[in-house]
Amino acid sequence: MRTKNELYQEAMRTVAARRQMARARAEDARAEAEAAIPALRHAEEEVRVRGIRCALAGAAGKDRTEAAAALADAKQKLTALLAQGGRPADALEPRFVCPKCQDTGSVNGRTCECVHKVMQQLRREEIEALSSLSIASFDTMELRYYPNRADEKVGGAIRPYMADMLADLRSYAEEFDHHSESLMLFGNAGLGKTHAALAIAGIVLQKDFDVIYVSSPDFFGKLENARFDSSEDAETLLRTASAADLLILDDLGTEFVTPYFITTFYSLLNNRLGAGLPTIVTTNIADGSLLEKRYTEKISSRLSSFVPCLFAGEDIRGLKAAE
């Protein structure tokens, strides 16, 4: 799990590599064109010289009319030579991936949107390595797997209840911002809680927010190990999770509870709630008293502020396996 700054630095390296590649390809194209069109190099030099003279005239406050006309004529001759060789007018120019910043990563002193897109893709790849994000979407959540029978917990038939629930979660993702509420997706195993959380992650990532997805036992286990491993930094891991625009903590309730875990989990929740940052938790624990017994009253109190989203039905994994 990389910090936002680490993602930024990697994205800038990616964009810089794109620029270097574009310039290298342009040089190869120029060498090929000059070999095929002997007069091309002289025409390019003429454009360069005329361009310098035009710029100097402007800098000196002189009339640039004659110099500008000479430059335009030189460019026209260069274009004609390229056309004779079956090449477009911009054949010698680098073809940058991002025309706005020309793969520099900056436009008018501000980070270009292409850098944010690379950061988004890097984070997506990171989440995909830990989950099934690549196949998780609301469109792939089939309502037919939820039974149409009544359930007193949801106050009616399960299928229409889940249809409304998933529609609300999709709207949550599409309207997500820093003021969005925290959610607790709870219910028995195999009902689509993780799938729905990842579907939210996919949409929120596309909105250019930083999303971090972690499995609760893996994340807190890594934090525990980092205390005794000099190659890991527990404080950085915790700070990164605390600062994400959206944190998804999957499978809460399956981690090994230790005094360190309790302290760390409380700190994570407290930091995010204090900063007003949304968190999504998925868990099989549906009883609030069990949450309090497992995690202490302080943690249970903070989790109680999350909007509860009950998932009902039968184990979908089992139903799919039986088909």
mmCIF file with all atom_site columns, N, CA and C in Angstrom, residues 177-245:
data_model
loop_
_atom_site.group_PDB
_atom_site.id
_atom_site.type_symbol
_atom_site.label_atom_id
_atom_site.label_alt_id
_atom_site.label_comp_id
_atom_site.label_asym_id
_atom_site.label_entity_id
_atom_site.label_seq_id
_atom_site.pdbx_PDB_ins_code
_atom_site.Cartn_x
_atom_site.Cartn_y
_atom_site.Cartn_z
_atom_site.occupancy
_atom_site.B_iso_or_equiv
_atom_site.pdbx_formal_charge
_atom_site.auth_seq_id
_atom_site.auth_comp_id
_atom_site.auth_asym_id
_atom_site.auth_atom_id
_atom_site.pdbx_PDB_model_num
ATOM 1   N N  . ASP A 1 177 ? -18.269 12.222  -2.165  1.00 0.00 ? 177 ASP A N  1
ATOM 2   C CA . ASP A 1 177 ? -17.336 13.321  -1.950  1.00 0.00 ? 177 ASP A CA 1
ATOM 3   C C  . ASP A 1 177 ? -16.826 13.217  -0.510  1.00 0.00 ? 177 ASP A C  1
ATOM 4   N N  . HIS A 1 178 ? -16.058 14.206  -0.091  1.00 0.00 ? 178 HIS A N  1
ATOM 5   C CA . HIS A 1 178 ? -15.462 14.143  1.240   1.00 0.00 ? 178 HIS A CA 1
ATOM 6   C C  . HIS A 1 178 ? -16.491 14.260  2.370   1.00 0.00 ? 178 HIS A C  1
ATOM 7   N N  . HIS A 1 179 ? -17.719 14.596  1.988   1.00 0.00 ? 179 HIS A N  1
ATOM 8   C CA . HIS A 1 179 ? -18.764 14.720  3.003   1.00 0.00 ? 179 HIS A CA 1
ATOM 9   C C  . HIS A 1 179 ? -19.646 13.476  3.072   1.00 0.00 ? 179 HIS A C  1
ATOM 10  N N  . SER A 1 180 ? -19.318 12.460  2.289   1.00 0.00 ? 180 SER A N  1
ATOM 11  C CA . SER A 1 180 ? -20.118 11.240  2.293   1.00 0.00 ? 180 SER A CA 1
ATOM 12  C C  . SER A 1 180 ? -20.025 10.548  3.651   1.00 0.00 ? 180 SER A C  1
ATOM 13  N N  . GLU A 1 181 ? -21.075 9.807   3.987   1.00 0.00 ? 181 GLU A N  1
ATOM 14  C CA . GLU A 1 181 ? -21.110 9.119   5.270   1.00 0.00 ? 181 GLU A CA 1
ATOM 15  C C  . GLU A 1 181 ? -20.303 7.829   5.219   1.00 0.00 ? 181 GLU A C  1
ATOM 16  N N  . SER A 1 182 ? -19.956 7.342   6.388   1.00 0.00 ? 182 SER A N  1
ATOM 17  C CA . SER A 1 182 ? -19.300 6.042   6.499   1.00 0.00 ? 182 SER A CA 1
ATOM 18  C C  . SER A 1 182 ? -20.371 4.956   6.512   1.00 0.00 ? 182 SER A C  1
ATOM 19  N N  . LEU A 1 183 ? -20.034 3.794   5.956   1.00 0.00 ? 183 LEU A N  1
ATOM 20  C CA . LEU A 1 183 ? -20.999 2.711   5.836   1.00 0.00 ? 183 LEU A CA 1
ATOM 21  C C  . LEU A 1 183 ? -20.489 1.443   6.518   1.00 0.00 ? 183 LEU A C  1
ATOM 22  N N  . MET A 1 184 ? -21.409 0.678   7.077   1.00 0.00 ? 184 MET A N  1
ATOM 23  C CA . MET A 1 184 ? -21.095 -0.654  7.560   1.00 0.00 ? 184 MET A CA 1
ATOM 24  C C  . MET A 1 184 ? -21.961 -1.649  6.798   1.00 0.00 ? 184 MET A C  1
ATOM 25  N N  . LEU A 1 185 ? -21.329 -2.439  5.926   1.00 0.00 ? 185 LEU A N  1
ATOM 26  C CA . LEU A 1 185 ? -22.029 -3.473  5.179   1.00 0.00 ? 185 LEU A CA 1
ATOM 27  C C  . LEU A 1 185 ? -21.921 -4.759  5.999   1.00 0.00 ? 185 LEU A C  1
ATOM 28  N N  . PHE A 1 186 ? -23.041 -5.245  6.515   1.00 0.00 ? 186 PHE A N  1
ATOM 29  C CA . PHE A 1 186 ? -22.974 -6.409  7.386   1.00 0.00 ? 186 PHE A CA 1
ATOM 30  C C  . PHE A 1 186 ? -24.008 -7.448  6.997   1.00 0.00 ? 186 PHE A C  1
ATOM 31  N N  . GLY A 1 187 ? -23.784 -8.670  7.443   1.00 0.00 ? 187 GLY A N  1
ATOM 32  C CA . GLY A 1 187 ? -24.657 -9.788  7.110   1.00 0.00 ? 187 GLY A CA 1
ATOM 33  C C  . GLY A 1 187 ? -23.846 -11.055 7.021   1.00 0.00 ? 187 GLY A C  1
ATOM 34  N N  . ASN A 1 188 ? -24.497 -12.161 6.779   1.00 0.00 ? 188 ASN A N  1
ATOM 35  C CA . ASN A 1 188 ? -23.809 -13.452 6.712   1.00 0.00 ? 188 ASN A CA 1
ATOM 36  C C  . ASN A 1 188 ? -22.825 -13.504 5.548   1.00 0.00 ? 188 ASN A C  1
ATOM 37  N N  . ALA A 1 189 ? -21.973 -14.494 5.560   1.00 0.00 ? 189 ALA A N  1
ATOM 38  C CA . ALA A 1 189 ? -20.955 -14.653 4.516   1.00 0.00 ? 189 ALA A CA 1
ATOM 39  C C  . ALA A 1 189 ? -21.605 -14.971 3.172   1.00 0.00 ? 189 ALA A C  1
ATOM 40  N N  . GLY A 1 190 ? -20.956 -14.508 2.103   1.00 0.00 ? 190 GLY A N  1
ATOM 41  C CA . GLY A 1 190 ? -21.381 -14.872 0.758   1.00 0.00 ? 190 GLY A CA 1
ATOM 42  C C  . GLY A 1 190 ? -22.567 -14.119 0.208   1.00 0.00 ? 190 GLY A C  1
ATOM 43  N N  . LEU A 1 191 ? -22.867 -12.941 0.731   1.00 0.00 ? 191 LEU A N  1
ATOM 44  C CA . LEU A 1 191 ? -24.048 -12.191 0.283   1.00 0.00 ? 191 LEU A CA 1
ATOM 45  C C  . LEU A 1 191 ? -23.697 -10.992 -0.599  1.00 0.00 ? 191 LEU A C  1
ATOM 46  N N  . GLY A 1 192 ? -22.413 -10.794 -0.904  1.00 0.00 ? 192 GLY A N  1
ATOM 47  C CA . GLY A 1 192 ? -22.025 -9.725  -1.828  1.00 0.00 ? 192 GLY A CA 1
ATOM 48  C C  . GLY A 1 192 ? -21.506 -8.463  -1.187  1.00 0.00 ? 192 GLY A C  1
ATOM 49  N N  . LYS A 1 193 ? -21.177 -8.520  0.106   1.00 0.00 ? 193 LYS A N  1
ATOM 50  C CA . LYS A 1 193 ? -20.705 -7.300  0.793   1.00 0.00 ? 193 LYS A CA 1
ATOM 51  C C  . LYS A 1 193 ? -19.389 -6.807  0.200   1.00 0.00 ? 193 LYS A C  1
ATOM 52  N N  . THR A 1 194 ? -18.428 -7.708  0.054   1.00 0.00 ? 194 THR A N  1
ATOM 53  C CA . THR A 1 194 ? -17.135 -7.314  -0.506  1.00 0.00 ? 194 THR A CA 1
ATOM 54  C C  . THR A 1 194 ? -17.287 -6.869  -1.954  1.00 0.00 ? 194 THR A C  1
ATOM 55  N N  . HIS A 1 195 ? -18.103 -7.600  -2.714  1.00 0.00 ? 195 HIS A N  1
ATOM 56  C CA . HIS A 1 195 ? -18.345 -7.238  -4.117  1.00 0.00 ? 195 HIS A CA 1
ATOM 57  C C  . HIS A 1 195 ? -18.899 -5.819  -4.209  1.00 0.00 ? 195 HIS A C  1
ATOM 58  N N  . ALA A 1 196 ? -19.875 -5.502  -3.365  1.00 0.00 ? 196 ALA A N  1
ATOM 59  C CA . ALA A 1 196 ? -20.480 -4.167  -3.388  1.00 0.00 ? 196 ALA A CA 1
ATOM 60  C C  . ALA A 1 196 ? -19.467 -3.102  -2.983  1.00 0.00 ? 196 ALA A C  1
ATOM 61  N N  . ALA A 1 197 ? -18.647 -3.398  -1.971  1.00 0.00 ? 197 ALA A N  1
ATOM 62  C CA . ALA A 1 197 ? -17.635 -2.439  -1.529  1.00 0.00 ? 197 ALA A CA 1
ATOM 63  C C  . ALA A 1 197 ? -16.635 -2.157  -2.642  1.00 0.00 ? 197 ALA A C  1
ATOM 64  N N  . LEU A 1 198 ? -16.229 -3.206  -3.376  1.00 0.00 ? 198 LEU A N  1
ATOM 65  C CA . LEU A 1 198 ? -15.292 -3.024  -4.484  1.00 0.00 ? 198 LEU A CA 1
ATOM 66  C C  . LEU A 1 198 ? -15.955 -2.300  -5.658  1.00 0.00 ? 198 LEU A C  1
ATOM 67  N N  . ALA A 1 199 ? -17.242 -2.542  -5.857  1.00 0.00 ? 199 ALA A N  1
ATOM 68  C CA . ALA A 1 199 ? -17.971 -1.815  -6.910  1.00 0.00 ? 199 ALA A CA 1
ATOM 69  C C  . ALA A 1 199 ? -17.980 -0.321  -6.601  1.00 0.00 ? 199 ALA A C  1
ATOM 70  N N  . ILE A 1 200 ? -18.167 0.009   -5.326  1.00 0.00 ? 200 ILE A N  1
ATOM 71  C CA . ILE A 1 200 ? -18.092 1.419   -4.904  1.00 0.00 ? 200 ILE A CA 1
ATOM 72  C C  . ILE A 1 200 ? -16.699 1.960   -5.171  1.00 0.00 ? 200 ILE A C  1
ATOM 73  N N  . ALA A 1 201 ? -15.677 1.174   -4.809  1.00 0.00 ? 201 ALA A N  1
ATOM 74  C CA . ALA A 1 201 ? -14.286 1.602   -5.006  1.00 0.00 ? 201 ALA A CA 1
ATOM 75  C C  . ALA A 1 201 ? -14.005 1.927   -6.460  1.00 0.00 ? 201 ALA A C  1
ATOM 76  N N  . GLY A 1 202 ? -14.489 1.070   -7.380  1.00 0.00 ? 202 GLY A N  1
ATOM 77  C CA . GLY A 1 202 ? -14.244 1.295   -8.803  1.00 0.00 ? 202 GLY A CA 1
ATOM 78  C C  . GLY A 1 202 ? -14.818 2.612   -9.288  1.00 0.00 ? 202 GLY A C  1
ATOM 79  N N  . ILE A 1 203 ? -16.029 2.933   -8.846  1.00 0.00 ? 203 ILE A N  1
ATOM 80  C CA . ILE A 1 203 ? -16.672 4.187   -9.261  1.00 0.00 ? 203 ILE A CA 1
ATOM 81  C C  . ILE A 1 203 ? -15.975 5.390   -8.636  1.00 0.00 ? 203 ILE A C  1
ATOM 82  N N  . VAL A 1 204 ? -15.661 5.292   -7.353  1.00 0.00 ? 204 VAL A N  1
ATOM 83  C CA . VAL A 1 204 ? -15.034 6.417   -6.650  1.00 0.00 ? 204 VAL A CA 1
ATOM 84  C C  . VAL A 1 204 ? -13.637 6.689   -7.204  1.00 0.00 ? 204 VAL A C  1
ATOM 85  N N  . LEU A 1 205 ? -12.904 5.639   -7.584  1.00 0.00 ? 205 LEU A N  1
ATOM 86  C CA . LEU A 1 205 ? -11.597 5.826   -8.212  1.00 0.00 ? 205 LEU A CA 1
ATOM 87  C C  . LEU A 1 205 ? -11.720 6.620   -9.504  1.00 0.00 ? 205 LEU A C  1
ATOM 88  N N  . GLN A 1 206 ? -12.771 6.335   -10.278 1.00 0.00 ? 206 GLN A N  1
ATOM 89  C CA . GLN A 1 206 ? -12.980 7.049   -11.540 1.00 0.00 ? 206 GLN A CA 1
ATOM 90  C C  . GLN A 1 206 ? -13.301 8.519   -11.322 1.00 0.00 ? 206 GLN A C  1
ATOM 91  N N  . LYS A 1 207 ? -13.730 8.873   -10.111 1.00 0.00 ? 207 LYS A N  1
ATOM 92  C CA . LYS A 1 207 ? -14.026 10.266  -9.779  1.00 0.00 ? 207 LYS A CA 1
ATOM 93  C C  . LYS A 1 207 ? -12.775 10.990  -9.281  1.00 0.00 ? 207 LYS A C  1
ATOM 94  N N  . ASP A 1 208 ? -11.617 10.330  -9.399  1.00 0.00 ? 208 ASP A N  1
ATOM 95  C CA . ASP A 1 208 ? -10.321 10.915  -9.053  1.00 0.00 ? 208 ASP A CA 1
ATOM 96  C C  . ASP A 1 208 ? -10.131 11.090  -7.548  1.00 0.00 ? 208 ASP A C  1
ATOM 97  N N  . PHE A 1 209 ? -10.756 10.207  -6.749  1.00 0.00 ? 209 PHE A N  1
ATOM 98  C CA . PHE A 1 209 ? -10.494 10.169  -5.312  1.00 0.00 ? 209 PHE A CA 1
ATOM 99  C C  . PHE A 1 209 ? -9.506  9.048   -5.021  1.00 0.00 ? 209 PHE A C  1
ATOM 100 N N  . ASP A 1 210 ? -8.760  9.222   -3.956  1.00 0.00 ? 210 ASP A N  1
ATOM 101 C CA . ASP A 1 210 ? -7.808  8.186   -3.552  1.00 0.00 ? 210 ASP A CA 1
ATOM 102 C C  . ASP A 1 210 ? -8.531  7.159   -2.680  1.00 0.00 ? 210 ASP A C  1
ATOM 103 N N  . VAL A 1 211 ? -8.569  5.919   -3.146  1.00 0.00 ? 211 VAL A N  1
ATOM 104 C CA . VAL A 1 211 ? -9.252  4.845   -2.434  1.00 0.00 ? 211 VAL A CA 1
ATOM 105 C C  . VAL A 1 211 ? -8.226  3.812   -1.987  1.00 0.00 ? 211 VAL A C  1
ATOM 106 N N  . ILE A 1 212 ? -8.335  3.402   -0.746  1.00 0.00 ? 212 ILE A N  1
ATOM 107 C CA . ILE A 1 212 ? -7.494  2.316   -0.250  1.00 0.00 ? 212 ILE A CA 1
ATOM 108 C C  . ILE A 1 212 ? -8.397  1.182   0.216   1.00 0.00 ? 212 ILE A C  1
ATOM 109 N N  . TYR A 1 213 ? -8.124  -0.004  -0.307  1.00 0.00 ? 213 TYR A N  1
ATOM 110 C CA . TYR A 1 213 ? -8.857  -1.204  0.088   1.00 0.00 ? 213 TYR A CA 1
ATOM 111 C C  . TYR A 1 213 ? -7.890  -2.124  0.816   1.00 0.00 ? 213 TYR A C  1
ATOM 112 N N  . VAL A 1 214 ? -8.274  -2.571  2.005   1.00 0.00 ? 214 VAL A N  1
ATOM 113 C CA . VAL A 1 214 ? -7.435  -3.509  2.750   1.00 0.00 ? 214 VAL A CA 1
ATOM 114 C C  . VAL A 1 214 ? -8.324  -4.573  3.392   1.00 0.00 ? 214 VAL A C  1
ATOM 115 N N  . SER A 1 215 ? -7.765  -5.770  3.468   1.00 0.00 ? 215 SER A N  1
ATOM 116 C CA . SER A 1 215 ? -8.402  -6.831  4.241   1.00 0.00 ? 215 SER A CA 1
ATOM 117 C C  . SER A 1 215 ? -8.012  -6.618  5.694   1.00 0.00 ? 215 SER A C  1
ATOM 118 N N  . SER A 1 216 ? -8.987  -6.612  6.600   1.00 0.00 ? 216 SER A N  1
ATOM 119 C CA . SER A 1 216 ? -8.705  -6.325  8.009   1.00 0.00 ? 216 SER A CA 1
ATOM 120 C C  . SER A 1 216 ? -7.621  -7.227  8.599   1.00 0.00 ? 216 SER A C  1
ATOM 121 N N  . PRO A 1 217 ? -7.701  -8.561  8.458   1.00 0.00 ? 217 PRO A N  1
ATOM 122 C CA . PRO A 1 217 ? -6.644  -9.396  9.050   1.00 0.00 ? 217 PRO A CA 1
ATOM 123 C C  . PRO A 1 217 ? -5.280  -9.153  8.426   1.00 0.00 ? 217 PRO A C  1
ATOM 124 N N  . ASP A 1 218 ? -5.245  -8.915  7.105   1.00 0.00 ? 218 ASP A N  1
ATOM 125 C CA . ASP A 1 218 ? -3.961  -8.669  6.441   1.00 0.00 ? 218 ASP A CA 1
ATOM 126 C C  . ASP A 1 218 ? -3.361  -7.333  6.867   1.00 0.00 ? 218 ASP A C  1
ATOM 127 N N  . PHE A 1 219 ? -4.193  -6.289  6.900   1.00 0.00 ? 219 PHE A N  1
ATOM 128 C CA . PHE A 1 219 ? -3.699  -4.954  7.211   1.00 0.00 ? 219 PHE A CA 1
ATOM 129 C C  . PHE A 1 219 ? -3.184  -4.873  8.644   1.00 0.00 ? 219 PHE A C  1
ATOM 130 N N  . PHE A 1 220 ? -3.996  -5.322  9.590   1.00 0.00 ? 220 PHE A N  1
ATOM 131 C CA . PHE A 1 220 ? -3.574  -5.219  10.984  1.00 0.00 ? 220 PHE A CA 1
ATOM 132 C C  . PHE A 1 220 ? -2.457  -6.215  11.312  1.00 0.00 ? 220 PHE A C  1
ATOM 133 N N  . GLY A 1 221 ? -2.441  -7.337  10.585  1.00 0.00 ? 221 GLY A N  1
ATOM 134 C CA . GLY A 1 221 ? -1.320  -8.263  10.745  1.00 0.00 ? 221 GLY A CA 1
ATOM 135 C C  . GLY A 1 221 ? -0.028  -7.636  10.257  1.00 0.00 ? 221 GLY A C  1
ATOM 136 N N  . LYS A 1 222 ? -0.113  -6.886  9.162   1.00 0.00 ? 222 LYS A N  1
ATOM 137 C CA . LYS A 1 222 ? 1.065   -6.209  8.629   1.00 0.00 ? 222 LYS A CA 1
ATOM 138 C C  . LYS A 1 222 ? 1.541   -5.120  9.585   1.00 0.00 ? 222 LYS A C  1
ATOM 139 N N  . LEU A 1 223 ? 0.590   -4.409  10.173  1.00 0.00 ? 223 LEU A N  1
ATOM 140 C CA . LEU A 1 223 ? 0.956   -3.386  11.158  1.00 0.00 ? 223 LEU A CA 1
ATOM 141 C C  . LEU A 1 223 ? 1.654   -4.019  12.359  1.00 0.00 ? 223 LEU A C  1
ATOM 142 N N  . GLU A 1 224 ? 1.122   -5.139  12.804  1.00 0.00 ? 224 GLU A N  1
ATOM 143 C CA . GLU A 1 224 ? 1.718   -5.842  13.950  1.00 0.00 ? 224 GLU A CA 1
ATOM 144 C C  . GLU A 1 224 ? 3.142   -6.273  13.626  1.00 0.00 ? 224 GLU A C  1
ATOM 145 N N  . ASN A 1 225 ? 3.337   -6.854  12.437  1.00 0.00 ? 225 ASN A N  1
ATOM 146 C CA . ASN A 1 225 ? 4.669   -7.319  12.041  1.00 0.00 ? 225 ASN A CA 1
ATOM 147 C C  . ASN A 1 225 ? 5.648   -6.166  11.858  1.00 0.00 ? 225 ASN A C  1
ATOM 148 N N  . ALA A 1 226 ? 5.106   -5.014  11.399  1.00 0.00 ? 226 ALA A N  1
ATOM 149 C CA . ALA A 1 226 ? 5.964   -3.856  11.146  1.00 0.00 ? 226 ALA A CA 1
ATOM 150 C C  . ALA A 1 226 ? 6.611   -3.332  12.419  1.00 0.00 ? 226 ALA A C  1
ATOM 151 N N  . ARG A 1 227 ? 6.033   -3.641  13.545  1.00 0.00 ? 227 ARG A N  1
ATOM 152 C CA . ARG A 1 227 ? 6.612   -3.197  14.818  1.00 0.00 ? 227 ARG A CA 1
ATOM 153 C C  . ARG A 1 227 ? 7.969   -3.846  15.058  1.00 0.00 ? 227 ARG A C  1
ATOM 154 N N  . PHE A 1 228 ? 8.169   -5.020  14.464  1.00 0.00 ? 228 PHE A N  1
ATOM 155 C CA . PHE A 1 228 ? 9.386   -5.787  14.727  1.00 0.00 ? 228 PHE A CA 1
ATOM 156 C C  . PHE A 1 228 ? 10.240  -5.974  13.477  1.00 0.00 ? 228 PHE A C  1
ATOM 157 N N  . ASP A 1 229 ? 9.822   -5.344  12.360  1.00 0.00 ? 229 ASP A N  1
ATOM 158 C CA . ASP A 1 229 ? 10.541  -5.478  11.096  1.00 0.00 ? 229 ASP A CA 1
ATOM 159 C C  . ASP A 1 229 ? 11.013  -4.100  10.660  1.00 0.00 ? 229 ASP A C  1
ATOM 160 N N  . SER A 1 230 ? 12.318  -3.908  10.632  1.00 0.00 ? 230 SER A N  1
ATOM 161 C CA . SER A 1 230 ? 12.871  -2.583  10.315  1.00 0.00 ? 230 SER A CA 1
ATOM 162 C C  . SER A 1 230 ? 12.601  -2.163  8.870   1.00 0.00 ? 230 SER A C  1
ATOM 163 N N  . SER A 1 231 ? 12.233  -3.138  8.010   1.00 0.00 ? 231 SER A N  1
ATOM 164 C CA . SER A 1 231 ? 11.972  -2.801  6.606   1.00 0.00 ? 231 SER A CA 1
ATOM 165 C C  . SER A 1 231 ? 10.565  -2.233  6.405   1.00 0.00 ? 231 SER A C  1
ATOM 166 N N  . GLU A 1 232 ? 9.721   -2.338  7.434   1.00 0.00 ? 232 GLU A N  1
ATOM 167 C CA . GLU A 1 232 ? 8.361   -1.823  7.357   1.00 0.00 ? 232 GLU A CA 1
ATOM 168 C C  . GLU A 1 232 ? 8.193   -0.647  8.315   1.00 0.00 ? 232 GLU A C  1
ATOM 169 N N  . ASP A 1 233 ? 7.282   0.234   8.004   1.00 0.00 ? 233 ASP A N  1
ATOM 170 C CA . ASP A 1 233 ? 7.026   1.400   8.840   1.00 0.00 ? 233 ASP A CA 1
ATOM 171 C C  . ASP A 1 233 ? 5.554   1.411   9.217   1.00 0.00 ? 233 ASP A C  1
ATOM 172 N N  . ALA A 1 234 ? 5.257   0.973   10.430  1.00 0.00 ? 234 ALA A N  1
ATOM 173 C CA . ALA A 1 234 ? 3.871   0.882   10.881  1.00 0.00 ? 234 ALA A CA 1
ATOM 174 C C  . ALA A 1 234 ? 3.203   2.254   10.877  1.00 0.00 ? 234 ALA A C  1
ATOM 175 N N  . GLU A 1 235 ? 3.940   3.272   11.267  1.00 0.00 ? 235 GLU A N  1
ATOM 176 C CA . GLU A 1 235 ? 3.374   4.616   11.337  1.00 0.00 ? 235 GLU A CA 1
ATOM 177 C C  . GLU A 1 235 ? 2.972   5.121   9.959   1.00 0.00 ? 235 GLU A C  1
ATOM 178 N N  . THR A 1 236 ? 3.802   4.836   8.946   1.00 0.00 ? 236 THR A N  1
ATOM 179 C CA . THR A 1 236 ? 3.481   5.258   7.579   1.00 0.00 ? 236 THR A CA 1
ATOM 180 C C  . THR A 1 236 ? 2.257   4.521   7.059   1.00 0.00 ? 236 THR A C  1
ATOM 181 N N  . LEU A 1 237 ? 2.169   3.212   7.323   1.00 0.00 ? 237 LEU A N  1
ATOM 182 C CA . LEU A 1 237 ? 1.014   2.426   6.896   1.00 0.00 ? 237 LEU A CA 1
ATOM 183 C C  . LEU A 1 237 ? -0.266  2.980   7.513   1.00 0.00 ? 237 LEU A C  1
ATOM 184 N N  . LEU A 1 238 ? -0.204  3.252   8.799   1.00 0.00 ? 238 LEU A N  1
ATOM 185 C CA . LEU A 1 238 ? -1.384  3.754   9.500   1.00 0.00 ? 238 LEU A CA 1
ATOM 186 C C  . LEU A 1 238 ? -1.755  5.150   9.007   1.00 0.00 ? 238 LEU A C  1
ATOM 187 N N  . ARG A 1 239 ? -0.756  5.996   8.798   1.00 0.00 ? 239 ARG A N  1
ATOM 188 C CA . ARG A 1 239 ? -1.010  7.363   8.332   1.00 0.00 ? 239 ARG A CA 1
ATOM 189 C C  . ARG A 1 239 ? -1.610  7.349   6.918   1.00 0.00 ? 239 ARG A C  1
ATOM 190 N N  . THR A 1 240 ? -1.134  6.432   6.068   1.00 0.00 ? 240 THR A N  1
ATOM 191 C CA . THR A 1 240 ? -1.654  6.320   4.710   1.00 0.00 ? 240 THR A CA 1
ATOM 192 C C  . THR A 1 240 ? -3.124  5.918   4.720   1.00 0.00 ? 240 THR A C  1
ATOM 193 N N  . ALA A 1 241 ? -3.462  4.920   5.535   1.00 0.00 ? 241 ALA A N  1
ATOM 194 C CA . ALA A 1 241 ? -4.857  4.479   5.633   1.00 0.00 ? 241 ALA A CA 1
ATOM 195 C C  . ALA A 1 241 ? -5.727  5.569   6.243   1.00 0.00 ? 241 ALA A C  1
ATOM 196 N N  . SER A 1 242 ? -5.182  6.293   7.187   1.00 0.00 ? 242 SER A N  1
ATOM 197 C CA . SER A 1 242 ? -5.948  7.342   7.865   1.00 0.00 ? 242 SER A CA 1
ATOM 198 C C  . SER A 1 242 ? -6.267  8.511   6.937   1.00 0.00 ? 242 SER A C  1
ATOM 199 N N  . ALA A 1 243 ? -5.402  8.758   5.949   1.00 0.00 ? 243 ALA A N  1
ATOM 200 C CA . ALA A 1 243 ? -5.542  9.950   5.114   1.00 0.00 ? 243 ALA A CA 1
ATOM 201 C C  . ALA A 1 243 ? -6.250  9.708   3.790   1.00 0.00 ? 243 ALA A C  1
ATOM 202 N N  . ALA A 1 244 ? -6.574  8.457   3.454   1.00 0.00 ? 244 ALA A N  1
ATOM 203 C CA . ALA A 1 244 ? -7.208  8.163   2.167   1.00 0.00 ? 244 ALA A CA 1
ATOM 204 C C  . ALA A 1 244 ? -8.577  8.839   2.067   1.00 0.00 ? 244 ALA A C  1
ATOM 205 N N  . ASP A 1 245 ? -8.954  9.250   0.861   1.00 0.00 ? 245 ASP A N  1
ATOM 206 C CA . ASP A 1 245 ? -10.279 9.850   0.660   1.00 0.00 ? 245 ASP A CA 1
ATOM 207 C C  . ASP A 1 245 ? -11.375 8.857   1.042   1.00 0.00 ? 245 ASP A C  1
#
